[in-house]
mmCIF file of the N, C-alpha and C atoms, coordinates in Angstrom:
data_MODEL
# 
_entry.id   MODEL 
# 
loop_
_atom_site.group_PDB 
_atom_site.id 
_atom_site.type_symbol 
_atom_site.label_atom_id 
_atom_site.label_alt_id 
_atom_site.label_comp_id 
_atom_site.label_asym_id 
_atom_site.label_entity_id 
_atom_site.label_seq_id 
_atom_site.pdbx_PDB_ins_code 
_atom_site.Cartn_x 
_atom_site.Cartn_y 
_atom_site.Cartn_z 
_atom_site.occupancy 
_atom_site.B_iso_or_equiv 
_atom_site.pdbx_formal_charge 
_atom_site.auth_seq_id 
_atom_site.auth_comp_id 
_atom_site.auth_asym_id 
_atom_site.auth_atom_id 
_atom_site.pdbx_PDB_model_num 
ATOM 1   N N  . UNK A 1 1  ? -49.033 -18.767 24.561 1.00 0.00 ? 1  UNK A N  1 
ATOM 2   C CA . UNK A 1 1  ? -47.658 -19.164 24.293 1.00 0.00 ? 1  UNK A CA 1 
ATOM 3   C C  . UNK A 1 1  ? -47.409 -20.520 24.944 1.00 0.00 ? 1  UNK A C  1 
ATOM 4   N N  . UNK A 1 2  ? -46.874 -21.445 24.198 1.00 0.00 ? 2  UNK A N  1 
ATOM 5   C CA . UNK A 1 2  ? -46.590 -22.772 24.735 1.00 0.00 ? 2  UNK A CA 1 
ATOM 6   C C  . UNK A 1 2  ? -45.086 -23.006 24.741 1.00 0.00 ? 2  UNK A C  1 
ATOM 7   N N  . UNK A 1 3  ? -44.680 -23.751 25.724 1.00 0.00 ? 3  UNK A N  1 
ATOM 8   C CA . UNK A 1 3  ? -43.270 -24.078 25.856 1.00 0.00 ? 3  UNK A CA 1 
ATOM 9   C C  . UNK A 1 3  ? -43.061 -25.526 25.470 1.00 0.00 ? 3  UNK A C  1 
ATOM 10  N N  . UNK A 1 4  ? -41.950 -25.824 24.842 1.00 0.00 ? 4  UNK A N  1 
ATOM 11  C CA . UNK A 1 4  ? -41.705 -27.222 24.460 1.00 0.00 ? 4  UNK A CA 1 
ATOM 12  C C  . UNK A 1 4  ? -41.526 -28.091 25.696 1.00 0.00 ? 4  UNK A C  1 
ATOM 13  N N  . UNK A 1 5  ? -42.111 -29.257 25.646 1.00 0.00 ? 5  UNK A N  1 
ATOM 14  C CA . UNK A 1 5  ? -42.008 -30.208 26.740 1.00 0.00 ? 5  UNK A CA 1 
ATOM 15  C C  . UNK A 1 5  ? -40.722 -31.016 26.590 1.00 0.00 ? 5  UNK A C  1 
ATOM 16  N N  . UNK A 1 6  ? -40.055 -31.291 27.711 1.00 0.00 ? 6  UNK A N  1 
ATOM 17  C CA . UNK A 1 6  ? -38.850 -32.126 27.591 1.00 0.00 ? 6  UNK A CA 1 
ATOM 18  C C  . UNK A 1 6  ? -39.232 -33.525 27.136 1.00 0.00 ? 6  UNK A C  1 
ATOM 19  N N  . UNK A 1 7  ? -38.505 -34.033 26.200 1.00 0.00 ? 7  UNK A N  1 
ATOM 20  C CA . UNK A 1 7  ? -38.815 -35.370 25.687 1.00 0.00 ? 7  UNK A CA 1 
ATOM 21  C C  . UNK A 1 7  ? -37.963 -36.400 26.411 1.00 0.00 ? 7  UNK A C  1 
ATOM 22  N N  . UNK A 1 8  ? -38.331 -37.648 26.215 1.00 0.00 ? 8  UNK A N  1 
ATOM 23  C CA . UNK A 1 8  ? -37.551 -38.739 26.810 1.00 0.00 ? 8  UNK A CA 1 
ATOM 24  C C  . UNK A 1 8  ? -36.130 -38.732 26.264 1.00 0.00 ? 8  UNK A C  1 
ATOM 25  N N  . UNK A 1 9  ? -36.013 -38.305 25.030 1.00 0.00 ? 9  UNK A N  1 
ATOM 26  C CA . UNK A 1 9  ? -34.704 -38.316 24.398 1.00 0.00 ? 9  UNK A CA 1 
ATOM 27  C C  . UNK A 1 9  ? -33.731 -37.368 25.104 1.00 0.00 ? 9  UNK A C  1 
ATOM 28  N N  . UNK A 1 10 ? -34.189 -36.168 25.467 1.00 0.00 ? 10 UNK A N  1 
ATOM 29  C CA . UNK A 1 10 ? -33.296 -35.226 26.144 1.00 0.00 ? 10 UNK A CA 1 
ATOM 30  C C  . UNK A 1 10 ? -32.917 -35.758 27.524 1.00 0.00 ? 10 UNK A C  1 
ATOM 31  N N  . UNK A 1 11 ? -33.826 -36.462 28.194 1.00 0.00 ? 11 UNK A N  1 
ATOM 32  C CA . UNK A 1 11 ? -33.516 -37.061 29.482 1.00 0.00 ? 11 UNK A CA 1 
ATOM 33  C C  . UNK A 1 11 ? -32.447 -38.132 29.358 1.00 0.00 ? 11 UNK A C  1 
ATOM 34  N N  . UNK A 1 12 ? -32.545 -38.913 28.302 1.00 0.00 ? 12 UNK A N  1 
ATOM 35  C CA . UNK A 1 12 ? -31.546 -39.952 28.072 1.00 0.00 ? 12 UNK A CA 1 
ATOM 36  C C  . UNK A 1 12 ? -30.187 -39.332 27.763 1.00 0.00 ? 12 UNK A C  1 
ATOM 37  N N  . UNK A 1 13 ? -30.196 -38.252 26.977 1.00 0.00 ? 13 UNK A N  1 
ATOM 38  C CA . UNK A 1 13 ? -28.945 -37.591 26.631 1.00 0.00 ? 13 UNK A CA 1 
ATOM 39  C C  . UNK A 1 13 ? -28.298 -37.015 27.880 1.00 0.00 ? 13 UNK A C  1 
ATOM 40  N N  . UNK A 1 14 ? -29.115 -36.401 28.729 1.00 0.00 ? 14 UNK A N  1 
ATOM 41  C CA . UNK A 1 14 ? -28.591 -35.837 29.968 1.00 0.00 ? 14 UNK A CA 1 
ATOM 42  C C  . UNK A 1 14 ? -28.047 -36.946 30.856 1.00 0.00 ? 14 UNK A C  1 
ATOM 43  N N  . UNK A 1 15 ? -28.761 -38.038 30.951 1.00 0.00 ? 15 UNK A N  1 
ATOM 44  C CA . UNK A 1 15 ? -28.323 -39.176 31.759 1.00 0.00 ? 15 UNK A CA 1 
ATOM 45  C C  . UNK A 1 15 ? -27.032 -39.761 31.194 1.00 0.00 ? 15 UNK A C  1 
ATOM 46  N N  . UNK A 1 16 ? -26.975 -39.886 29.890 1.00 0.00 ? 16 UNK A N  1 
ATOM 47  C CA . UNK A 1 16 ? -25.783 -40.424 29.245 1.00 0.00 ? 16 UNK A CA 1 
ATOM 48  C C  . UNK A 1 16 ? -24.582 -39.520 29.505 1.00 0.00 ? 16 UNK A C  1 
ATOM 49  N N  . UNK A 1 17 ? -24.773 -38.210 29.404 1.00 0.00 ? 17 UNK A N  1 
ATOM 50  C CA . UNK A 1 17 ? -23.643 -37.319 29.617 1.00 0.00 ? 17 UNK A CA 1 
ATOM 51  C C  . UNK A 1 17 ? -23.192 -37.360 31.077 1.00 0.00 ? 17 UNK A C  1 
ATOM 52  N N  . UNK A 1 18 ? -24.137 -37.531 32.019 1.00 0.00 ? 18 UNK A N  1 
ATOM 53  C CA . UNK A 1 18 ? -23.777 -37.658 33.431 1.00 0.00 ? 18 UNK A CA 1 
ATOM 54  C C  . UNK A 1 18 ? -22.922 -38.902 33.643 1.00 0.00 ? 18 UNK A C  1 
ATOM 55  N N  . UNK A 1 19 ? -23.352 -40.003 33.049 1.00 0.00 ? 19 UNK A N  1 
ATOM 56  C CA . UNK A 1 19 ? -22.622 -41.261 33.186 1.00 0.00 ? 19 UNK A CA 1 
ATOM 57  C C  . UNK A 1 19 ? -21.243 -41.129 32.549 1.00 0.00 ? 19 UNK A C  1 
ATOM 58  N N  . UNK A 1 20 ? -21.187 -40.487 31.386 1.00 0.00 ? 20 UNK A N  1 
ATOM 59  C CA . UNK A 1 20 ? -19.905 -40.319 30.696 1.00 0.00 ? 20 UNK A CA 1 
ATOM 60  C C  . UNK A 1 20 ? -18.968 -39.429 31.499 1.00 0.00 ? 20 UNK A C  1 
ATOM 61  N N  . UNK A 1 21 ? -19.475 -38.360 32.105 1.00 0.00 ? 21 UNK A N  1 
ATOM 62  C CA . UNK A 1 21 ? -18.634 -37.494 32.948 1.00 0.00 ? 21 UNK A CA 1 
ATOM 63  C C  . UNK A 1 21 ? -18.122 -38.264 34.157 1.00 0.00 ? 21 UNK A C  1 
ATOM 64  N N  . UNK A 1 22 ? -18.971 -39.077 34.753 1.00 0.00 ? 22 UNK A N  1 
ATOM 65  C CA . UNK A 1 22 ? -18.572 -39.871 35.913 1.00 0.00 ? 22 UNK A CA 1 
ATOM 66  C C  . UNK A 1 22 ? -17.466 -40.859 35.528 1.00 0.00 ? 22 UNK A C  1 
ATOM 67  N N  . UNK A 1 23 ? -17.638 -41.528 34.386 1.00 0.00 ? 23 UNK A N  1 
ATOM 68  C CA . UNK A 1 23 ? -16.614 -42.470 33.916 1.00 0.00 ? 23 UNK A CA 1 
ATOM 69  C C  . UNK A 1 23 ? -15.294 -41.761 33.661 1.00 0.00 ? 23 UNK A C  1 
ATOM 70  N N  . UNK A 1 24 ? -15.352 -40.555 33.092 1.00 0.00 ? 24 UNK A N  1 
ATOM 71  C CA . UNK A 1 24 ? -14.135 -39.793 32.820 1.00 0.00 ? 24 UNK A CA 1 
ATOM 72  C C  . UNK A 1 24 ? -13.434 -39.432 34.120 1.00 0.00 ? 24 UNK A C  1 
ATOM 73  N N  . UNK A 1 25 ? -14.199 -39.028 35.140 1.00 0.00 ? 25 UNK A N  1 
ATOM 74  C CA . UNK A 1 25 ? -13.597 -38.711 36.443 1.00 0.00 ? 25 UNK A CA 1 
ATOM 75  C C  . UNK A 1 25 ? -12.899 -39.929 37.031 1.00 0.00 ? 25 UNK A C  1 
ATOM 76  N N  . UNK A 1 26 ? -13.529 -41.086 36.918 1.00 0.00 ? 26 UNK A N  1 
ATOM 77  C CA . UNK A 1 26 ? -12.941 -42.321 37.449 1.00 0.00 ? 26 UNK A CA 1 
ATOM 78  C C  . UNK A 1 26 ? -11.660 -42.653 36.690 1.00 0.00 ? 26 UNK A C  1 
ATOM 79  N N  . UNK A 1 27 ? -11.693 -42.521 35.353 1.00 0.00 ? 27 UNK A N  1 
ATOM 80  C CA . UNK A 1 27 ? -10.488 -42.782 34.556 1.00 0.00 ? 27 UNK A CA 1 
ATOM 81  C C  . UNK A 1 27 ? -9.340  -41.870 34.982 1.00 0.00 ? 27 UNK A C  1 
ATOM 82  N N  . UNK A 1 28 ? -9.648  -40.583 35.164 1.00 0.00 ? 28 UNK A N  1 
ATOM 83  C CA . UNK A 1 28 ? -8.610  -39.627 35.561 1.00 0.00 ? 28 UNK A CA 1 
ATOM 84  C C  . UNK A 1 28 ? -8.050  -39.957 36.941 1.00 0.00 ? 28 UNK A C  1 
ATOM 85  N N  . UNK A 1 29 ? -8.917  -40.376 37.858 1.00 0.00 ? 29 UNK A N  1 
ATOM 86  C CA . UNK A 1 29 ? -8.452  -40.733 39.197 1.00 0.00 ? 29 UNK A CA 1 
ATOM 87  C C  . UNK A 1 29 ? -7.552  -41.966 39.154 1.00 0.00 ? 29 UNK A C  1 
ATOM 88  N N  . UNK A 1 30 ? -7.921  -42.958 38.368 1.00 0.00 ? 30 UNK A N  1 
ATOM 89  C CA . UNK A 1 30 ? -7.103  -44.164 38.246 1.00 0.00 ? 30 UNK A CA 1 
ATOM 90  C C  . UNK A 1 30 ? -5.739  -43.810 37.653 1.00 0.00 ? 30 UNK A C  1 
ATOM 91  N N  . UNK A 1 31 ? -5.723  -42.935 36.653 1.00 0.00 ? 31 UNK A N  1 
ATOM 92  C CA . UNK A 1 31 ? -4.451  -42.523 36.058 1.00 0.00 ? 31 UNK A CA 1 
ATOM 93  C C  . UNK A 1 31 ? -3.578  -41.792 37.076 1.00 0.00 ? 31 UNK A C  1 
ATOM 94  N N  . UNK A 1 32 ? -4.168  -40.901 37.874 1.00 0.00 ? 32 UNK A N  1 
ATOM 95  C CA . UNK A 1 32 ? -3.405  -40.203 38.916 1.00 0.00 ? 32 UNK A CA 1 
ATOM 96  C C  . UNK A 1 32 ? -2.842  -41.190 39.923 1.00 0.00 ? 32 UNK A C  1 
ATOM 97  N N  . UNK A 1 33 ? -3.647  -42.165 40.317 1.00 0.00 ? 33 UNK A N  1 
ATOM 98  C CA . UNK A 1 33 ? -3.192  -43.165 41.283 1.00 0.00 ? 33 UNK A CA 1 
ATOM 99  C C  . UNK A 1 33 ? -2.047  -43.994 40.725 1.00 0.00 ? 33 UNK A C  1 
ATOM 100 N N  . UNK A 1 34 ? -2.101  -44.324 39.455 1.00 0.00 ? 34 UNK A N  1 
ATOM 101 C CA . UNK A 1 34 ? -1.022  -45.110 38.842 1.00 0.00 ? 34 UNK A CA 1 
ATOM 102 C C  . UNK A 1 34 ? 0.273   -44.321 38.775 1.00 0.00 ? 34 UNK A C  1 
ATOM 103 N N  . UNK A 1 35 ? 0.161   -42.989 38.662 1.00 0.00 ? 35 UNK A N  1 
ATOM 104 C CA . UNK A 1 35 ? 1.361   -42.146 38.647 1.00 0.00 ? 35 UNK A CA 1 
ATOM 105 C C  . UNK A 1 35 ? 1.883   -41.884 40.055 1.00 0.00 ? 35 UNK A C  1 
ATOM 106 N N  . UNK A 1 36 ? 1.157   -42.323 41.080 1.00 0.00 ? 36 UNK A N  1 
ATOM 107 C CA . UNK A 1 36 ? 1.596   -42.126 42.451 1.00 0.00 ? 36 UNK A CA 1 
ATOM 108 C C  . UNK A 1 36 ? 1.119   -40.822 43.055 1.00 0.00 ? 36 UNK A C  1 
ATOM 109 N N  . UNK A 1 37 ? 0.115   -40.203 42.460 1.00 0.00 ? 37 UNK A N  1 
ATOM 110 C CA . UNK A 1 37 ? -0.398  -38.928 42.955 1.00 0.00 ? 37 UNK A CA 1 
ATOM 111 C C  . UNK A 1 37 ? -1.618  -39.118 43.856 1.00 0.00 ? 37 UNK A C  1 
ATOM 112 N N  . UNK A 1 38 ? -1.772  -40.302 44.435 1.00 0.00 ? 38 UNK A N  1 
ATOM 113 C CA . UNK A 1 38 ? -2.946  -40.561 45.246 1.00 0.00 ? 38 UNK A CA 1 
ATOM 114 C C  . UNK A 1 38 ? -2.812  -39.887 46.608 1.00 0.00 ? 38 UNK A C  1 
ATOM 115 N N  . UNK A 1 39 ? -3.932  -39.608 47.211 1.00 0.00 ? 39 UNK A N  1 
ATOM 116 C CA . UNK A 1 39 ? -3.968  -39.018 48.544 1.00 0.00 ? 39 UNK A CA 1 
ATOM 117 C C  . UNK A 1 39 ? -4.868  -39.874 49.419 1.00 0.00 ? 39 UNK A C  1 
ATOM 118 N N  . UNK A 1 40 ? -4.535  -39.932 50.692 1.00 0.00 ? 40 UNK A N  1 
ATOM 119 C CA . UNK A 1 40 ? -5.345  -40.693 51.633 1.00 0.00 ? 40 UNK A CA 1 
ATOM 120 C C  . UNK A 1 40 ? -6.532  -39.822 52.022 1.00 0.00 ? 40 UNK A C  1 
ATOM 121 N N  . UNK A 1 41 ? -7.762  -40.346 51.932 1.00 0.00 ? 41 UNK A N  1 
ATOM 122 C CA . UNK A 1 41 ? -8.924  -39.555 52.317 1.00 0.00 ? 41 UNK A CA 1 
ATOM 123 C C  . UNK A 1 41 ? -8.865  -39.152 53.792 1.00 0.00 ? 41 UNK A C  1 
ATOM 124 N N  . UNK A 1 42 ? -9.431  -38.013 54.095 1.00 0.00 ? 42 UNK A N  1 
ATOM 125 C CA . UNK A 1 42 ? -9.412  -37.475 55.455 1.00 0.00 ? 42 UNK A CA 1 
ATOM 126 C C  . UNK A 1 42 ? -10.063 -38.431 56.435 1.00 0.00 ? 42 UNK A C  1 
ATOM 127 N N  . UNK A 1 43 ? -11.152 -39.080 56.031 1.00 0.00 ? 43 UNK A N  1 
ATOM 128 C CA . UNK A 1 43 ? -11.848 -39.964 56.969 1.00 0.00 ? 43 UNK A CA 1 
ATOM 129 C C  . UNK A 1 43 ? -10.970 -41.152 57.355 1.00 0.00 ? 43 UNK A C  1 
ATOM 130 N N  . UNK A 1 44 ? -10.086 -41.587 56.458 1.00 0.00 ? 44 UNK A N  1 
ATOM 131 C CA . UNK A 1 44 ? -9.190  -42.697 56.781 1.00 0.00 ? 44 UNK A CA 1 
ATOM 132 C C  . UNK A 1 44 ? -8.164  -42.241 57.819 1.00 0.00 ? 44 UNK A C  1 
ATOM 133 N N  . UNK A 1 45 ? -7.637  -41.035 57.641 1.00 0.00 ? 45 UNK A N  1 
ATOM 134 C CA . UNK A 1 45 ? -6.685  -40.496 58.606 1.00 0.00 ? 45 UNK A CA 1 
ATOM 135 C C  . UNK A 1 45 ? -7.337  -40.308 59.972 1.00 0.00 ? 45 UNK A C  1 
ATOM 136 N N  . UNK A 1 46 ? -8.564  -39.790 59.987 1.00 0.00 ? 46 UNK A N  1 
ATOM 137 C CA . UNK A 1 46 ? -9.280  -39.588 61.249 1.00 0.00 ? 46 UNK A CA 1 
ATOM 138 C C  . UNK A 1 46 ? -9.543  -40.921 61.937 1.00 0.00 ? 46 UNK A C  1 
ATOM 139 N N  . UNK A 1 47 ? -9.927  -41.930 61.185 1.00 0.00 ? 47 UNK A N  1 
ATOM 140 C CA . UNK A 1 47 ? -10.173 -43.252 61.752 1.00 0.00 ? 47 UNK A CA 1 
ATOM 141 C C  . UNK A 1 47 ? -8.891  -43.837 62.343 1.00 0.00 ? 47 UNK A C  1 
ATOM 142 N N  . UNK A 1 48 ? -7.773  -43.677 61.640 1.00 0.00 ? 48 UNK A N  1 
ATOM 143 C CA . UNK A 1 48 ? -6.500  -44.183 62.148 1.00 0.00 ? 48 UNK A CA 1 
ATOM 144 C C  . UNK A 1 48 ? -6.130  -43.483 63.457 1.00 0.00 ? 48 UNK A C  1 
ATOM 145 N N  . UNK A 1 49 ? -6.341  -42.187 63.521 1.00 0.00 ? 49 UNK A N  1 
ATOM 146 C CA . UNK A 1 49 ? -6.044  -41.429 64.740 1.00 0.00 ? 49 UNK A CA 1 
ATOM 147 C C  . UNK A 1 49 ? -6.910  -41.902 65.901 1.00 0.00 ? 49 UNK A C  1 
ATOM 148 N N  . UNK A 1 50 ? -8.203  -42.085 65.654 1.00 0.00 ? 50 UNK A N  1 
ATOM 149 C CA . UNK A 1 50 ? -9.123  -42.542 66.703 1.00 0.00 ? 50 UNK A CA 1 
ATOM 150 C C  . UNK A 1 50 ? -8.715  -43.931 67.196 1.00 0.00 ? 50 UNK A C  1 
ATOM 151 N N  . UNK A 1 51 ? -8.347  -44.818 66.282 1.00 0.00 ? 51 UNK A N  1 
ATOM 152 C CA . UNK A 1 51 ? -7.935  -46.165 66.679 1.00 0.00 ? 51 UNK A CA 1 
ATOM 153 C C  . UNK A 1 51 ? -6.652  -46.143 67.509 1.00 0.00 ? 51 UNK A C  1 
ATOM 154 N N  . UNK A 1 52 ? -5.707  -45.299 67.119 1.00 0.00 ? 52 UNK A N  1 
ATOM 155 C CA . UNK A 1 52 ? -4.456  -45.224 67.881 1.00 0.00 ? 52 UNK A CA 1 
ATOM 156 C C  . UNK A 1 52 ? -4.684  -44.646 69.277 1.00 0.00 ? 52 UNK A C  1 
ATOM 157 N N  . UNK A 1 53 ? -5.447  -43.571 69.361 1.00 0.00 ? 53 UNK A N  1 
ATOM 158 C CA . UNK A 1 53 ? -5.725  -42.965 70.673 1.00 0.00 ? 53 UNK A CA 1 
ATOM 159 C C  . UNK A 1 53 ? -6.554  -43.922 71.521 1.00 0.00 ? 53 UNK A C  1 
ATOM 160 N N  . UNK A 1 54 ? -7.543  -44.589 70.930 1.00 0.00 ? 54 UNK A N  1 
ATOM 161 C CA . UNK A 1 54 ? -8.360  -45.563 71.644 1.00 0.00 ? 54 UNK A CA 1 
ATOM 162 C C  . UNK A 1 54 ? -7.526  -46.716 72.173 1.00 0.00 ? 54 UNK A C  1 
ATOM 163 N N  . UNK A 1 55 ? -6.603  -47.217 71.364 1.00 0.00 ? 55 UNK A N  1 
ATOM 164 C CA . UNK A 1 55 ? -5.718  -48.295 71.807 1.00 0.00 ? 55 UNK A CA 1 
ATOM 165 C C  . UNK A 1 55 ? -4.815  -47.853 72.935 1.00 0.00 ? 55 UNK A C  1 
ATOM 166 N N  . UNK A 1 56 ? -4.302  -46.663 72.820 1.00 0.00 ? 56 UNK A N  1 
ATOM 167 C CA . UNK A 1 56 ? -3.427  -46.109 73.860 1.00 0.00 ? 56 UNK A CA 1 
ATOM 168 C C  . UNK A 1 56 ? -4.191  -45.963 75.176 1.00 0.00 ? 56 UNK A C  1 
ATOM 169 N N  . UNK A 1 57 ? -5.421  -45.418 75.099 1.00 0.00 ? 57 UNK A N  1 
ATOM 170 C CA . UNK A 1 57 ? -6.247  -45.279 76.316 1.00 0.00 ? 57 UNK A CA 1 
ATOM 171 C C  . UNK A 1 57 ? -6.621  -46.639 76.895 1.00 0.00 ? 57 UNK A C  1 
ATOM 172 N N  . UNK A 1 58 ? -6.888  -47.613 76.046 1.00 0.00 ? 58 UNK A N  1 
ATOM 173 C CA . UNK A 1 58 ? -7.210  -48.956 76.537 1.00 0.00 ? 58 UNK A CA 1 
ATOM 174 C C  . UNK A 1 58 ? -6.021  -49.553 77.288 1.00 0.00 ? 58 UNK A C  1 
ATOM 175 N N  . UNK A 1 59 ? -4.835  -49.344 76.793 1.00 0.00 ? 59 UNK A N  1 
ATOM 176 C CA . UNK A 1 59 ? -3.645  -49.845 77.487 1.00 0.00 ? 59 UNK A CA 1 
ATOM 177 C C  . UNK A 1 59 ? -3.498  -49.186 78.858 1.00 0.00 ? 59 UNK A C  1 
ATOM 178 N N  . UNK A 1 60 ? -3.766  -47.908 78.926 1.00 0.00 ? 60 UNK A N  1 
ATOM 179 C CA . UNK A 1 60 ? -3.635  -47.173 80.189 1.00 0.00 ? 60 UNK A CA 1 
ATOM 180 C C  . UNK A 1 60 ? -4.672  -47.650 81.206 1.00 0.00 ? 60 UNK A C  1 
ATOM 181 N N  . UNK A 1 61 ? -5.937  -47.742 80.806 1.00 0.00 ? 61 UNK A N  1 
ATOM 182 C CA . UNK A 1 61 ? -6.999  -48.059 81.738 1.00 0.00 ? 61 UNK A CA 1 
ATOM 183 C C  . UNK A 1 61 ? -7.091  -49.540 82.087 1.00 0.00 ? 61 UNK A C  1 
ATOM 184 N N  . UNK A 1 62 ? -6.594  -50.411 81.241 1.00 0.00 ? 62 UNK A N  1 
ATOM 185 C CA . UNK A 1 62 ? -6.683  -51.840 81.526 1.00 0.00 ? 62 UNK A CA 1 
ATOM 186 C C  . UNK A 1 62 ? -5.390  -52.400 82.116 1.00 0.00 ? 62 UNK A C  1 
ATOM 187 N N  . UNK A 1 63 ? -4.407  -51.570 82.317 1.00 0.00 ? 63 UNK A N  1 
ATOM 188 C CA . UNK A 1 63 ? -3.128  -52.039 82.869 1.00 0.00 ? 63 UNK A CA 1 
ATOM 189 C C  . UNK A 1 63 ? -3.190  -52.136 84.391 1.00 0.00 ? 63 UNK A C  1 
# 
């Protein structure tokens, strides 16, 4: 019993659909952002917190 080998064509189709799904996700995100439904990523909030606490500690220790 032999199994069909994947062809280059199926790889291209899979790659194309991956790219198309990625583009669709980006389009949807841009549309949400234009409507004002954007959210600040967690890492940005964490960085802001670290910078504020670091600045506060620097003021305390260097005063």
